Amino acid sequence: SQGRPIYIQLIGKVDVPKIMAATTEERLFKFHVQEYERCVRVIMPICSRLAGKNIDQTFGIMDVKGEA
């Protein structure tokens, strides 16, 4: 991934009804925005320093299979 942070999503294992019972769609959206902002503000600068070059992208792996 050439110094980029790796973001792994295990979407197939998410219990959507359980999550939605505990929060709202708006709070879930805000959480994802905050995580992206944290990545830009904290994680990418650390990766840039460690890689010795500017890192401004992430590498995403999305597993939609879940439990089979």
JSON list of C-alpha atoms in Angstrom, two decimals:
[
{"chain": "A", "resi": 1, "resn": "SER", "atom": "CA", "xyz": [0.00, 0.00, 0.00]},
{"chain": "A", "resi": 2, "resn": "GLN", "atom": "CA", "xyz": [3.10, 2.25, -0.34]},
{"chain": "A", "resi": 3, "resn": "GLY", "atom": "CA", "xyz": [2.80, 3.90, 3.08]},
{"chain": "A", "resi": 4, "resn": "ARG", "atom": "CA", "xyz": [-0.94, 4.52, 2.91]},
{"chain": "A", "resi": 5, "resn": "PRO", "atom": "CA", "xyz": [-3.11, 3.68, 5.92]},
{"chain": "A", "resi": 6, "resn": "ILE", "atom": "CA", "xyz": [-5.20, 0.56, 5.35]},
{"chain": "A", "resi": 7, "resn": "TYR", "atom": "CA", "xyz": [-8.88, 0.77, 6.24]},
{"chain": "A", "resi": 8, "resn": "ILE", "atom": "CA", "xyz": [-10.61, -2.62, 6.56]},
{"chain": "A", "resi": 9, "resn": "GLN", "atom": "CA", "xyz": [-14.41, -2.72, 6.61]},
{"chain": "A", "resi": 10, "resn": "LEU", "atom": "CA", "xyz": [-16.16, -5.95, 7.60]},
{"chain": "A", "resi": 11, "resn": "ILE", "atom": "CA", "xyz": [-19.55, -4.88, 6.30]},
{"chain": "A", "resi": 12, "resn": "GLY", "atom": "CA", "xyz": [-20.87, -8.43, 6.03]},
{"chain": "A", "resi": 13, "resn": "LYS", "atom": "CA", "xyz": [-20.55, -8.85, 9.79]},
{"chain": "A", "resi": 14, "resn": "VAL", "atom": "CA", "xyz": [-22.49, -5.70, 10.71]},
{"chain": "A", "resi": 15, "resn": "ASP", "atom": "CA", "xyz": [-25.82, -6.20, 12.48]},
{"chain": "A", "resi": 16, "resn": "VAL", "atom": "CA", "xyz": [-27.59, -3.16, 11.00]},
{"chain": "A", "resi": 17, "resn": "PRO", "atom": "CA", "xyz": [-30.84, -3.47, 13.03]},
{"chain": "A", "resi": 18, "resn": "LYS", "atom": "CA", "xyz": [-28.81, -3.69, 16.26]},
{"chain": "A", "resi": 19, "resn": "ILE", "atom": "CA", "xyz": [-26.75, -0.62, 15.34]},
{"chain": "A", "resi": 20, "resn": "MET", "atom": "CA", "xyz": [-29.83, 1.39, 14.35]},
{"chain": "A", "resi": 21, "resn": "ALA", "atom": "CA", "xyz": [-31.49, 0.45, 17.65]},
{"chain": "A", "resi": 22, "resn": "ALA", "atom": "CA", "xyz": [-28.53, 2.00, 19.49]},
{"chain": "A", "resi": 23, "resn": "THR", "atom": "CA", "xyz": [-28.04, 5.17, 17.42]},
{"chain": "A", "resi": 24, "resn": "THR", "atom": "CA", "xyz": [-29.50, 7.35, 14.68]},
{"chain": "A", "resi": 25, "resn": "GLU", "atom": "CA", "xyz": [-28.56, 7.66, 11.03]},
{"chain": "A", "resi": 26, "resn": "GLU", "atom": "CA", "xyz": [-27.37, 11.22, 11.70]},
{"chain": "A", "resi": 27, "resn": "ARG", "atom": "CA", "xyz": [-25.03, 10.12, 14.53]},
{"chain": "A", "resi": 28, "resn": "LEU", "atom": "CA", "xyz": [-23.67, 7.30, 12.39]},
{"chain": "A", "resi": 29, "resn": "PHE", "atom": "CA", "xyz": [-22.96, 9.76, 9.55]},
{"chain": "A", "resi": 30, "resn": "LYS", "atom": "CA", "xyz": [-21.25, 12.18, 11.98]},
{"chain": "A", "resi": 31, "resn": "PHE", "atom": "CA", "xyz": [-19.10, 9.32, 13.29]},
{"chain": "A", "resi": 32, "resn": "HIS", "atom": "CA", "xyz": [-17.86, 8.51, 9.79]},
{"chain": "A", "resi": 33, "resn": "VAL", "atom": "CA", "xyz": [-17.14, 12.18, 9.05]},
{"chain": "A", "resi": 34, "resn": "GLN", "atom": "CA", "xyz": [-15.20, 12.50, 12.34]},
{"chain": "A", "resi": 35, "resn": "GLU", "atom": "CA", "xyz": [-13.18, 9.36, 11.54]},
{"chain": "A", "resi": 36, "resn": "TYR", "atom": "CA", "xyz": [-12.28, 10.74, 8.10]},
{"chain": "A", "resi": 37, "resn": "GLU", "atom": "CA", "xyz": [-11.27, 14.07, 9.64]},
{"chain": "A", "resi": 38, "resn": "ARG", "atom": "CA", "xyz": [-9.12, 12.24, 12.22]},
{"chain": "A", "resi": 39, "resn": "CYS", "atom": "CA", "xyz": [-7.48, 10.31, 9.39]},
{"chain": "A", "resi": 40, "resn": "VAL", "atom": "CA", "xyz": [-6.62, 13.53, 7.53]},
{"chain": "A", "resi": 41, "resn": "ARG", "atom": "CA", "xyz": [-5.52, 15.42, 10.67]},
{"chain": "A", "resi": 42, "resn": "VAL", "atom": "CA", "xyz": [-3.66, 12.67, 12.57]},
{"chain": "A", "resi": 43, "resn": "ILE", "atom": "CA", "xyz": [-3.12, 9.40, 10.70]},
{"chain": "A", "resi": 44, "resn": "MET", "atom": "CA", "xyz": [-2.00, 10.68, 7.29]},
{"chain": "A", "resi": 45, "resn": "PRO", "atom": "CA", "xyz": [0.62, 13.08, 8.74]},
{"chain": "A", "resi": 46, "resn": "ILE", "atom": "CA", "xyz": [2.07, 10.21, 10.80]},
{"chain": "A", "resi": 47, "resn": "CYS", "atom": "CA", "xyz": [2.13, 7.94, 7.73]},
{"chain": "A", "resi": 48, "resn": "SER", "atom": "CA", "xyz": [3.74, 10.75, 5.73]},
{"chain": "A", "resi": 49, "resn": "ARG", "atom": "CA", "xyz": [6.47, 11.18, 8.32]},
{"chain": "A", "resi": 50, "resn": "LEU", "atom": "CA", "xyz": [7.14, 7.45, 8.50]},
{"chain": "A", "resi": 51, "resn": "ALA", "atom": "CA", "xyz": [7.13, 6.99, 4.70]},
{"chain": "A", "resi": 52, "resn": "GLY", "atom": "CA", "xyz": [9.26, 10.09, 4.09]},
{"chain": "A", "resi": 53, "resn": "LYS", "atom": "CA", "xyz": [6.77, 11.40, 1.52]},
{"chain": "A", "resi": 54, "resn": "ASN", "atom": "CA", "xyz": [3.32, 12.97, 1.44]},
{"chain": "A", "resi": 55, "resn": "ILE", "atom": "CA", "xyz": [0.56, 10.43, 2.05]},
{"chain": "A", "resi": 56, "resn": "ASP", "atom": "CA", "xyz": [-2.88, 11.78, 1.17]},
{"chain": "A", "resi": 57, "resn": "GLN", "atom": "CA", "xyz": [-4.81, 8.59, 0.35]},
{"chain": "A", "resi": 58, "resn": "THR", "atom": "CA", "xyz": [-5.99, 5.49, 2.17]},
{"chain": "A", "resi": 59, "resn": "PHE", "atom": "CA", "xyz": [-6.21, 1.93, 0.92]},
{"chain": "A", "resi": 60, "resn": "GLY", "atom": "CA", "xyz": [-9.58, 0.30, 1.60]},
{"chain": "A", "resi": 61, "resn": "ILE", "atom": "CA", "xyz": [-10.48, -3.36, 1.86]},
{"chain": "A", "resi": 62, "resn": "MET", "atom": "CA", "xyz": [-14.20, -4.09, 2.01]},
{"chain": "A", "resi": 63, "resn": "ASP", "atom": "CA", "xyz": [-15.38, -7.56, 3.06]},
{"chain": "A", "resi": 64, "resn": "VAL", "atom": "CA", "xyz": [-19.08, -7.92, 2.26]},
{"chain": "A", "resi": 65, "resn": "LYS", "atom": "CA", "xyz": [-19.21, -11.72, 2.60]},
{"chain": "A", "resi": 66, "resn": "GLY", "atom": "CA", "xyz": [-19.69, -11.91, 6.36]},
{"chain": "A", "resi": 67, "resn": "GLU", "atom": "CA", "xyz": [-20.40, -15.17, 8.18]},
{"chain": "A", "resi": 68, "resn": "ALA", "atom": "CA", "xyz": [-21.17, -18.01, 5.77]}
]
